[in-house]
Amino acid sequence: MATSPHNQTEAPAHDAPARKKDRTHWLYIMVIVAVFAGAAIGLIAPEAGIALKPLGTAFVALIKMIIAPVIFCTIVLGVGSVARAATVGKVGGMALIYFLVMATFALVIGLVVGNLIHPGTGLQLSPYQESGGGESNATVDFLMSLIPGDIPVLPTLVLALLVGFALQSMGKAGEPVVNGIRHIQAVVFKLMMMIMWAAPVGAFGAIAAVVGDTGWAAIRSMAILMGAFYLTCALFIVIVLGGILKVVTGLNIFLLLKYLAREFLLIFSTSSSESALPRLIAKMEHAGVSKPVVGITVPTGYSFNLDGTAIYLTMASLFVSSAMGMPMSIPEQISLLVFMIIASKGAAGVTGAGLATLAAGLQSHRPELLDGMGVIVGIDKFMSEARALTNFTGNAVATLLIGKWTGEIDLDVARATLSGDNPFDELSLESDVHGASTESSAPAARDEGEKEKVAVS
């Protein structure tokens, strides 16, 4: 009796996210095709490839245009999230401290690896010159002038922090403003998504130009960056996360990875860890972590515990600086690291948000490096899976650690679950909405925990 209305309400909720996933999947495919097509043109007809450079430059200009609104909205709402998470007591405070330490550590690892391999060295990328000659230059310059100029990032960051703390101090009176900014953020992220649909064109032009200018050296440099990034993420998961997990809980990281294998496949197919959020909540509860800890740690971690994104931001920044022939000094790298720690907070798993944060960091420290971002646009999608998998694993490990530190985990259940003696019932998640409505995505027995999660997130 109660099942038919329940099924009726779930059906439309299931359709909408399915369409979204399909569209993003097509964007992913289009970028890959554009990258290979651009590389082919750059190798076969170098001059034609170089002539396509304005396409990449225009896309980067669109990204620059949206940086300040993205930073403002995410920081203001991020500061509010810190306040709400901290008010839930020991679990929230401990989670936030752990997330901050791990994000900083991941950023440092990215800088260390980047300084060891020097990705992008020898490419000698140059910005688009309006006076570069050619018949169509006047038209190109006119079209480029239609894209609004960028807004300075550092003043925007300072203003966002002040507004965030002011709203935090206002308490309930500030809620309408926070809700208003949340609506503005939705518009900004919608605009970001619209811009990202131009990514295939931008990637095509940028890759064609750099390969046309430097030949196989560009392909080799991009392959080195991607290989180093994947290897760094793998070592971070196995050595850093696995080591902490073993020391604190005695659990094995490889057994945890096996336990979450289905979620990894889901993330790999969608290039987003958001799709596996309801499943992670259900599986962490099944592994013996209490509902309050899971309900606070997992959703908060999805905004604040982005280890893979942190490694990507610093390695990509060093790649661009080396490719432009303008390497960053150590003090510049340290100040960039501090900026990234702040700017990456509160940025949810929205397509293009990581690219905007990278652009914001470069613009705030070395604006002249932004013109080299076109190449990163082309290979960003190839690195998105590693980012998503690392972020997801980091949140799973964090949940187990916070459970241990707060005494809210049954380690006997956890060991039995990871060893396979207490298998997870996949049938309980048959009606998942995969993140579209987390309150209805978990089985009925977990409804209460899901509501806690939504309240915190």
Tab-separated table of C-alpha atoms in Angstrom:
chain	number	residue	atom	x	y	z
A	1	MET	CA	0.000	0.000	0.000
A	2	ALA	CA	2.637	2.461	1.045
A	3	THR	CA	4.960	1.212	-1.660
A	4	SER	CA	3.103	2.489	-4.705
A	5	PRO	CA	3.066	6.196	-3.722
A	6	HIS	CA	6.681	5.843	-2.665
A	7	ASN	CA	7.557	4.413	-6.064
A	8	GLN	CA	5.564	7.118	-7.832
A	9	THR	CA	7.494	9.889	-6.083
A	10	GLU	CA	10.825	8.210	-6.717
A	11	ALA	CA	10.368	7.717	-10.466
A	12	PRO	CA	10.478	11.377	-11.565
A	13	ALA	CA	13.332	12.070	-9.137
A	14	HIS	CA	15.286	9.287	-10.784
A	15	ASP	CA	14.762	10.575	-14.334
A	16	ALA	CA	16.216	14.074	-13.889
A	17	PRO	CA	19.671	13.102	-12.616
A	18	ALA	CA	19.922	10.376	-15.267
A	19	ARG	CA	19.566	13.026	-17.994
A	20	LYS	CA	22.196	15.194	-16.274
A	21	LYS	CA	24.690	12.351	-16.114
A	22	ASP	CA	24.162	11.577	-19.780
A	23	ARG	CA	24.870	15.181	-20.789
A	24	THR	CA	28.029	15.422	-18.720
A	25	HIS	CA	29.165	12.126	-20.166
A	26	TRP	CA	28.811	13.557	-23.675
A	27	LEU	CA	30.829	16.618	-22.660
A	28	TYR	CA	33.571	14.317	-21.424
A	29	ILE	CA	33.639	12.419	-24.729
A	30	MET	CA	33.607	15.631	-26.754
A	31	VAL	CA	36.635	16.990	-24.879
A	32	ILE	CA	38.590	13.774	-25.475
A	33	VAL	CA	37.753	13.844	-29.208
A	34	ALA	CA	38.694	17.546	-29.366
A	35	VAL	CA	42.063	16.883	-27.708
A	36	PHE	CA	42.996	14.132	-30.163
A	37	ALA	CA	41.714	16.180	-33.132
A	38	GLY	CA	43.691	19.232	-31.990
A	39	ALA	CA	46.865	17.185	-31.515
A	40	ALA	CA	46.430	15.644	-34.987
A	41	ILE	CA	46.018	19.040	-36.649
A	42	GLY	CA	49.007	20.427	-34.734
A	43	LEU	CA	51.194	17.560	-35.964
A	44	ILE	CA	49.893	17.408	-39.553
A	45	ALA	CA	49.437	21.142	-40.248
A	46	PRO	CA	51.396	23.134	-37.632
A	47	GLU	CA	50.563	26.556	-39.086
A	48	ALA	CA	46.829	25.806	-39.123
A	49	GLY	CA	47.091	24.599	-35.536
A	50	ILE	CA	48.832	27.781	-34.391
A	51	ALA	CA	46.127	29.853	-36.135
A	52	LEU	CA	43.517	28.176	-33.882
A	53	LYS	CA	45.096	29.617	-30.727
A	54	PRO	CA	42.374	32.304	-30.213
A	55	LEU	CA	39.827	29.512	-29.548
A	56	GLY	CA	41.754	28.416	-26.471
A	57	THR	CA	42.426	32.016	-25.435
A	58	ALA	CA	38.712	32.894	-25.676
A	59	PHE	CA	37.741	29.923	-23.497
A	60	VAL	CA	40.298	30.905	-20.842
A	61	ALA	CA	38.891	34.454	-20.953
A	62	LEU	CA	35.421	33.044	-20.227
A	63	ILE	CA	36.833	31.130	-17.260
A	64	LYS	CA	38.550	34.320	-16.006
A	65	MET	CA	35.219	36.146	-16.261
A	66	ILE	CA	33.507	33.729	-13.859
A	67	ILE	CA	36.343	33.346	-11.298
A	68	ALA	CA	35.337	36.146	-8.918
A	69	PRO	CA	31.627	35.173	-8.615
A	70	VAL	CA	32.574	31.514	-8.025
A	71	ILE	CA	35.134	32.439	-5.353
A	72	PHE	CA	32.785	34.894	-3.621
A	73	CYS	CA	29.824	32.509	-3.395
A	74	THR	CA	31.808	29.415	-2.385
A	75	ILE	CA	33.846	31.221	0.283
A	76	VAL	CA	30.834	32.967	1.853
A	77	LEU	CA	28.867	29.706	1.990
A	78	GLY	CA	31.999	27.770	2.970
A	79	VAL	CA	32.529	29.953	6.047
A	80	GLY	CA	28.886	29.333	6.957
A	81	SER	CA	29.413	25.584	6.550
A	82	VAL	CA	32.369	25.688	8.927
A	83	ALA	CA	30.198	27.388	11.505
A	84	ARG	CA	27.387	24.856	11.165
A	85	ALA	CA	29.725	21.857	11.195
A	86	ALA	CA	31.567	23.175	14.228
A	87	THR	CA	28.338	23.601	16.197
A	88	VAL	CA	27.604	19.881	16.117
A	89	GLY	CA	30.354	19.405	18.675
A	90	LYS	CA	33.347	17.128	18.868
A	91	VAL	CA	32.699	15.232	15.638
A	92	GLY	CA	32.356	18.373	13.487
A	93	GLY	CA	35.344	20.143	15.033
A	94	MET	CA	37.572	17.090	14.769
A	95	ALA	CA	36.509	16.499	11.157
A	96	LEU	CA	37.280	20.085	10.150
A	97	ILE	CA	40.735	20.029	11.764
A	98	TYR	CA	41.535	16.718	10.061
A	99	PHE	CA	40.311	17.993	6.675
A	100	LEU	CA	42.427	21.146	6.962
A	101	VAL	CA	45.576	19.176	7.862
A	102	MET	CA	45.090	16.611	5.081
A	103	ALA	CA	44.294	19.239	2.420
A	104	THR	CA	47.437	21.171	3.360
A	105	PHE	CA	49.479	17.971	3.259
A	106	ALA	CA	48.067	17.079	-0.174
A	107	LEU	CA	48.880	20.558	-1.503
A	108	VAL	CA	52.447	20.238	-0.213
A	109	ILE	CA	52.807	16.824	-1.879
A	110	GLY	CA	51.628	18.346	-5.168
A	111	LEU	CA	54.239	21.094	-4.893
A	112	VAL	CA	57.025	18.642	-4.019
A	113	VAL	CA	56.229	16.329	-6.945
A	114	GLY	CA	55.846	19.283	-9.296
A	115	ASN	CA	59.255	20.636	-8.299
A	116	LEU	CA	60.824	17.204	-8.772
A	117	ILE	CA	59.521	16.457	-12.276
A	118	HIS	CA	59.186	20.053	-13.601
A	119	PRO	CA	56.218	19.280	-15.885
A	120	GLY	CA	55.831	21.579	-18.889
A	121	THR	CA	59.515	22.522	-19.089
A	122	GLY	CA	60.580	23.404	-22.620
A	123	LEU	CA	57.127	24.106	-24.068
A	124	GLN	CA	57.683	27.895	-24.137
A	125	LEU	CA	53.985	28.738	-24.491
A	126	SER	CA	53.275	32.356	-25.429
A	127	PRO	CA	50.081	34.381	-24.916
A	128	TYR	CA	47.874	35.336	-27.858
A	129	GLN	CA	49.073	38.615	-29.376
A	130	GLU	CA	46.424	40.907	-30.859
A	131	SER	CA	48.962	42.389	-33.257
A	132	GLY	CA	50.175	39.033	-34.481
A	133	GLY	CA	49.174	39.716	-38.078
A	134	GLY	CA	46.795	37.805	-40.318
A	135	GLU	CA	43.669	38.836	-42.192
A	136	SER	CA	41.164	37.784	-39.563
A	137	ASN	CA	42.934	39.489	-36.679
A	138	ALA	CA	40.540	42.450	-36.551
A	139	THR	CA	37.540	40.119	-36.345
A	140	VAL	CA	39.207	37.929	-33.716
A	141	ASP	CA	40.151	40.973	-31.642
A	142	PHE	CA	36.585	42.278	-31.844
A	143	LEU	CA	35.137	38.940	-30.724
A	144	MET	CA	37.667	38.729	-27.872
A	145	SER	CA	36.675	42.233	-26.729
A	146	LEU	CA	33.069	41.031	-26.252
A	147	ILE	CA	34.112	38.825	-23.310
A	148	PRO	CA	33.893	40.843	-20.061
A	149	GLY	CA	37.121	41.527	-18.208
A	150	ASP	CA	38.071	39.630	-15.085
A	151	ILE	CA	37.600	40.943	-11.550
A	152	PRO	CA	40.634	40.994	-9.182
A	153	VAL	CA	40.599	37.787	-7.120
A	154	LEU	CA	42.407	38.676	-3.876
A	155	PRO	CA	40.100	41.623	-2.993
A	156	THR	CA	37.147	39.360	-3.826
A	157	LEU	CA	38.531	36.674	-1.500
A	158	VAL	CA	39.009	39.156	1.357
A	159	LEU	CA	35.514	40.598	0.852
A	160	ALA	CA	34.007	37.081	0.766
A	161	LEU	CA	35.721	36.130	4.035
A	162	LEU	CA	34.504	39.338	5.729
A	163	VAL	CA	30.947	38.841	4.451
A	164	GLY	CA	31.028	35.183	5.541
A	165	PHE	CA	32.135	36.022	9.090
A	166	ALA	CA	29.639	38.925	9.275
A	167	LEU	CA	26.769	36.632	8.286
A	168	GLN	CA	28.035	34.028	10.738
A	169	SER	CA	27.918	36.567	13.570
A	170	MET	CA	24.364	37.620	12.635
A	171	GLY	CA	23.011	34.170	13.410
A	172	LYS	CA	19.380	33.643	12.373
A	173	ALA	CA	19.063	37.203	11.082
A	174	GLY	CA	21.659	36.412	8.423
A	175	GLU	CA	19.882	33.293	7.148
A	176	PRO	CA	17.869	35.091	4.415
A	177	VAL	CA	21.080	36.590	3.026
A	178	VAL	CA	22.841	33.201	3.131
A	179	ASN	CA	19.902	31.655	1.275
A	180	GLY	CA	20.029	34.484	-1.262
A	181	ILE	CA	23.745	33.878	-1.870
A	182	ARG	CA	23.001	30.158	-2.219
A	183	HIS	CA	20.551	30.997	-5.021
A	184	ILE	CA	23.120	33.281	-6.644
A	185	GLN	CA	25.653	30.456	-6.415
A	186	ALA	CA	23.213	28.197	-8.267
A	187	VAL	CA	23.053	30.773	-11.078
A	188	VAL	CA	26.850	31.143	-11.114
A	189	PHE	CA	27.375	27.371	-11.285
A	190	LYS	CA	24.758	27.149	-14.053
A	191	LEU	CA	26.750	29.773	-15.956
A	192	MET	CA	29.925	27.817	-15.251
A	193	MET	CA	28.287	24.707	-16.698
A	194	MET	CA	27.284	26.651	-19.809
A	195	ILE	CA	30.881	27.813	-20.214
A	196	MET	CA	32.150	24.255	-19.739
A	197	TRP	CA	30.122	23.172	-22.763
A	198	ALA	CA	32.533	25.354	-24.757
A	199	ALA	CA	35.460	23.350	-23.335
A	200	PRO	CA	35.753	21.051	-26.390
A	201	VAL	CA	36.212	24.083	-28.659
A	202	GLY	CA	38.709	25.688	-26.256
A	203	ALA	CA	40.632	22.433	-25.798
A	204	PHE	CA	40.713	21.877	-29.571
A	205	GLY	CA	42.217	25.313	-30.226
A	206	ALA	CA	44.655	25.233	-27.315
A	207	ILE	CA	46.016	21.739	-28.014
A	208	ALA	CA	46.245	22.384	-31.779
A	209	ALA	CA	48.216	25.579	-31.125
A	210	VAL	CA	50.675	24.144	-28.604
A	211	VAL	CA	51.283	20.945	-30.590
A	212	GLY	CA	51.627	22.979	-33.792
A	213	ASP	CA	54.207	25.174	-32.075
A	214	THR	CA	56.248	22.536	-30.228
A	215	GLY	CA	55.326	19.206	-31.865
A	216	TRP	CA	55.746	15.989	-29.905
A	217	ALA	CA	57.310	17.880	-26.974
A	218	ALA	CA	53.846	19.137	-25.983
A	219	ILE	CA	52.330	15.649	-26.047
A	220	ARG	CA	55.250	14.288	-24.018
A	221	SER	CA	54.927	17.065	-21.394
A	222	MET	CA	51.184	16.533	-21.021
A	223	ALA	CA	51.681	12.769	-20.723
A	224	ILE	CA	54.338	13.314	-18.020
A	225	LEU	CA	51.979	15.557	-16.032
A	226	MET	CA	49.085	13.077	-16.273
A	227	GLY	CA	51.281	10.088	-15.420
A	228	ALA	CA	52.884	11.891	-12.472
A	229	PHE	CA	49.473	13.003	-11.202
A	230	TYR	CA	47.981	9.495	-11.366
A	231	LEU	CA	51.042	8.020	-9.670
A	232	THR	CA	51.010	10.711	-6.950
A	233	CYS	CA	47.313	10.073	-6.234
A	234	ALA	CA	47.892	6.302	-6.056
A	235	LEU	CA	50.839	6.703	-3.655
A	236	PHE	CA	48.864	9.212	-1.570
A	237	ILE	CA	46.017	6.703	-1.180
A	238	VAL	CA	48.205	3.672	-0.449
A	239	ILE	CA	50.996	5.225	1.636
A	240	VAL	CA	49.509	8.321	3.298
A	241	LEU	CA	45.841	7.386	3.733
A	242	GLY	CA	46.637	3.668	4.100
A	243	GLY	CA	49.339	4.374	6.674
A	244	ILE	CA	47.125	6.607	8.816
A	245	LEU	CA	44.245	4.125	8.580
A	246	LYS	CA	46.485	1.215	9.674
A	247	VAL	CA	48.081	3.103	12.574
A	248	VAL	CA	44.819	4.524	13.958
A	249	THR	CA	42.324	1.708	13.329
A	250	GLY	CA	44.396	-1.319	12.290
A	251	LEU	CA	42.289	-1.642	9.115
A	252	ASN	CA	43.800	-2.452	5.717
A	253	ILE	CA	43.475	0.146	2.937
A	254	PHE	CA	43.403	-2.541	0.219
A	255	LEU	CA	40.444	-4.279	1.879
A	256	LEU	CA	38.679	-0.900	2.066
A	257	LEU	CA	39.349	-0.294	-1.639
A	258	LYS	CA	37.927	-3.733	-2.446
A	259	TYR	CA	34.861	-3.014	-0.293
A	260	LEU	CA	34.251	0.221	-2.243
A	261	ALA	CA	34.968	-1.298	-5.685
A	262	ARG	CA	31.442	-0.740	-7.032
A	263	GLU	CA	31.553	2.905	-5.997
A	264	PHE	CA	34.905	3.346	-7.757
A	265	LEU	CA	33.397	1.981	-10.976
A	266	LEU	CA	30.486	4.397	-10.631
A	267	ILE	CA	32.850	7.325	-10.063
A	268	PHE	CA	35.067	6.303	-12.973
A	269	SER	CA	32.088	6.205	-15.331
A	270	THR	CA	30.763	9.615	-14.247
A	271	SER	CA	34.074	11.412	-13.387
A	272	SER	CA	32.390	12.657	-10.198
A	273	SER	CA	32.419	11.403	-6.621
A	274	GLU	CA	29.015	13.054	-6.055
A	275	SER	CA	27.302	10.111	-7.776
A	276	ALA	CA	28.508	7.715	-5.063
A	277	LEU	CA	27.585	9.896	-2.052
A	278	PRO	CA	24.463	7.952	-0.936
A	279	ARG	CA	26.276	4.635	-1.358
A	280	LEU	CA	29.246	5.826	0.734
A	281	ILE	CA	26.902	6.842	3.559
A	282	ALA	CA	25.160	3.453	3.483
A	283	LYS	CA	28.411	1.485	3.297
A	284	MET	CA	30.138	3.404	6.106
A	285	GLU	CA	27.145	2.762	8.373
A	286	HIS	CA	27.231	-0.915	7.379
A	287	ALA	CA	30.956	-0.977	8.247
A	288	GLY	CA	30.169	-0.115	11.877
A	289	VAL	CA	30.459	3.695	11.982
A	290	SER	CA	27.608	5.378	13.842
A	291	LYS	CA	24.978	7.347	11.912
A	292	PRO	CA	25.792	10.738	13.514
A	293	VAL	CA	29.483	10.434	12.592
A	294	VAL	CA	28.674	9.354	9.026
A	295	GLY	CA	25.969	12.029	8.719
A	296	ILE	CA	28.414	14.778	9.695
A	297	THR	CA	31.743	13.592	8.278
A	298	VAL	CA	30.754	12.442	4.771
A	299	PRO	CA	28.822	15.507	3.524
A	300	THR	CA	31.248	17.937	5.182
A	301	GLY	CA	34.157	16.070	3.628
A	302	TYR	CA	32.622	16.381	0.174
A	303	SER	CA	33.199	20.140	0.386
A	304	PHE	CA	36.259	20.338	2.636
A	305	ASN	CA	38.250	17.123	2.195
A	306	LEU	CA	39.361	17.300	-1.454
A	307	ASP	CA	42.790	15.652	-1.386
A	308	GLY	CA	42.882	14.764	-5.078
A	309	THR	CA	41.817	18.257	-6.077
A	310	ALA	CA	44.524	19.753	-3.823
A	311	ILE	CA	47.268	17.679	-5.490
A	312	TYR	CA	45.906	18.627	-8.922
A	313	LEU	CA	45.788	22.370	-8.175
A	314	THR	CA	49.449	22.662	-7.198
A	315	MET	CA	50.827	20.315	-9.879
A	316	ALA	CA	48.783	22.041	-12.614
A	317	SER	CA	49.951	25.479	-11.425
A	318	LEU	CA	53.602	24.417	-11.662
A	319	PHE	CA	52.958	22.860	-15.093
A	320	VAL	CA	51.540	26.124	-16.447
A	321	SER	CA	54.368	28.231	-14.976
A	322	SER	CA	57.033	25.922	-16.440
A	323	ALA	CA	55.273	25.725	-19.818
A	324	MET	CA	55.140	29.531	-20.002
A	325	GLY	CA	58.860	29.739	-19.201
A	326	MET	CA	58.087	31.689	-15.992
A	327	PRO	CA	58.729	29.281	-13.092
A	328	MET	CA	57.454	30.260	-9.651
A	329	SER	CA	59.842	31.005	-6.820
A	330	ILE	CA	59.491	29.073	-3.540
A	331	PRO	CA	57.868	32.064	-1.727
A	332	GLU	CA	55.356	32.360	-4.590
A	333	GLN	CA	54.612	28.663	-4.320
A	334	ILE	CA	54.031	28.924	-0.571
A	335	SER	CA	51.681	31.913	-0.933
A	336	LEU	CA	49.869	30.040	-3.727
A	337	LEU	CA	49.499	27.054	-1.378
A	338	VAL	CA	47.934	29.268	1.321
A	339	PHE	CA	45.558	30.766	-1.248
A	340	MET	CA	44.527	27.328	-2.525
A	341	ILE	CA	43.802	26.102	1.032
A	342	ILE	CA	41.269	28.924	1.430
A	343	ALA	CA	39.893	29.160	-2.110
A	344	SER	CA	39.180	25.439	-2.522
A	345	LYS	CA	36.916	25.307	0.551
A	346	GLY	CA	33.197	25.159	-0.047
A	347	ALA	CA	33.585	24.369	-3.756
A	348	ALA	CA	31.234	21.457	-4.244
A	349	GLY	CA	31.660	18.847	-6.973
A	350	VAL	CA	30.491	21.097	-9.817
A	351	THR	CA	31.974	20.648	-13.273
A	352	GLY	CA	34.511	23.417	-13.851
A	353	ALA	CA	34.822	24.556	-10.215
A	354	GLY	CA	38.335	23.074	-9.909
A	355	LEU	CA	39.359	24.785	-13.144
A	356	ALA	CA	38.014	28.102	-11.817
A	357	THR	CA	39.933	27.664	-8.538
A	358	LEU	CA	43.137	26.950	-10.478
A	359	ALA	CA	42.571	30.050	-12.607
A	360	ALA	CA	41.889	32.100	-9.463
A	361	GLY	CA	45.182	31.010	-7.893
A	362	LEU	CA	47.178	31.881	-11.009
A	363	GLN	CA	45.416	35.203	-11.470
A	364	SER	CA	45.987	36.262	-7.878
A	365	HIS	CA	49.717	35.450	-7.928
A	366	ARG	CA	50.918	35.529	-11.527
A	367	PRO	CA	48.211	36.897	-13.882
A	368	GLU	CA	50.517	36.504	-16.876
A	369	LEU	CA	50.330	32.713	-16.441
A	370	LEU	CA	46.598	32.539	-17.160
A	371	ASP	CA	47.222	32.441	-20.918
A	372	GLY	CA	48.871	29.038	-20.486
A	373	MET	CA	45.751	27.471	-18.985
A	374	GLY	CA	44.368	26.458	-22.375
A	375	VAL	CA	46.541	23.334	-22.372
A	376	ILE	CA	45.276	22.347	-18.908
A	377	VAL	CA	41.687	22.633	-20.192
A	378	GLY	CA	42.530	19.964	-22.749
A	379	ILE	CA	43.933	17.421	-20.292
A	380	ASP	CA	41.801	18.365	-17.263
A	381	LYS	CA	39.200	15.719	-18.098
A	382	PHE	CA	41.870	13.020	-18.262
A	383	MET	CA	42.795	13.793	-14.659
A	384	SER	CA	39.259	14.165	-13.312
A	385	GLU	CA	38.855	10.446	-12.527
A	386	ALA	CA	42.001	10.374	-10.389
A	387	ARG	CA	40.833	13.495	-8.551
A	388	ALA	CA	37.376	12.049	-7.901
A	389	LEU	CA	38.696	8.637	-6.781
A	390	THR	CA	41.237	10.234	-4.428
A	391	ASN	CA	38.642	12.599	-2.945
A	392	PHE	CA	36.208	9.701	-2.426
A	393	THR	CA	38.807	7.435	-0.793
A	394	GLY	CA	39.926	10.301	1.440
A	395	ASN	CA	36.372	10.766	2.699
A	396	ALA	CA	35.913	7.040	3.340
A	397	VAL	CA	39.152	6.917	5.350
A	398	ALA	CA	38.227	10.120	7.204
A	399	THR	CA	34.895	8.622	8.278
A	400	LEU	CA	36.606	5.548	9.751
A	401	LEU	CA	39.239	7.697	11.492
A	402	ILE	CA	36.714	10.125	13.016
A	403	GLY	CA	34.671	7.124	14.142
A	404	LYS	CA	37.716	5.705	15.939
A	405	TRP	CA	38.765	9.013	17.521
A	406	THR	CA	35.250	9.663	18.835
A	407	GLY	CA	34.631	6.053	19.906
A	408	GLU	CA	31.728	5.802	17.449
A	409	ILE	CA	32.869	2.767	15.454
A	410	ASP	CA	32.568	-0.958	16.099
A	411	LEU	CA	35.954	-2.187	14.886
A	412	ASP	CA	34.894	-5.844	15.034
A	413	VAL	CA	32.071	-5.085	12.595
A	414	ALA	CA	34.461	-3.029	10.456
A	415	ARG	CA	36.986	-5.882	10.233
A	416	ALA	CA	34.275	-8.433	9.424
A	417	THR	CA	32.814	-6.131	6.761
A	418	LEU	CA	36.118	-5.362	5.027
A	419	SER	CA	37.216	-8.997	5.131
A	420	GLY	CA	33.969	-10.080	3.438
A	421	ASP	CA	32.472	-11.941	6.406
A	422	ASN	CA	29.730	-9.307	6.723
A	423	PRO	CA	28.839	-8.571	3.075
A	424	PHE	CA	26.924	-5.440	2.129
A	425	ASP	CA	23.396	-6.042	0.839
A	426	GLU	CA	23.361	-4.437	-2.624
A	427	LEU	CA	19.603	-5.019	-2.907
A	428	SER	CA	19.085	-2.429	-0.184
A	429	LEU	CA	20.304	0.234	-2.620
A	430	GLU	CA	18.332	-0.874	-5.665
A	431	SER	CA	16.164	2.236	-5.593
A	432	ASP	CA	19.036	4.721	-5.113
A	433	VAL	CA	18.655	8.097	-6.761
A	434	HIS	CA	22.474	8.357	-6.892
A	435	GLY	CA	22.788	11.690	-5.217
A	436	ALA	CA	19.814	13.548	-6.691
A	437	SER	CA	17.845	13.443	-3.461
A	438	THR	CA	19.903	11.969	-0.702
A	439	GLU	CA	16.995	11.842	1.723
A	440	SER	CA	15.218	9.258	-0.424
A	441	SER	CA	18.260	7.493	-1.842
A	442	ALA	CA	19.106	5.263	1.099
A	443	PRO	CA	16.870	2.465	2.338
A	444	ALA	CA	14.113	3.245	4.784
A	445	ALA	CA	16.181	2.102	7.724
A	446	ARG	CA	18.678	4.862	6.958
A	447	ASP	CA	16.226	7.727	6.404
A	448	GLU	CA	17.002	9.355	9.731
A	449	GLY	CA	20.753	9.342	9.112
A	450	GLU	CA	20.211	10.799	5.631
A	451	LYS	CA	18.210	13.706	7.094
A	452	GLU	CA	21.052	14.418	9.511
A	453	LYS	CA	23.430	14.497	6.549
A	454	VAL	CA	21.291	16.977	4.607
A	455	ALA	CA	20.971	19.254	7.614
A	456	VAL	CA	24.718	19.438	8.022
A	457	SER	CA	25.529	19.783	4.316
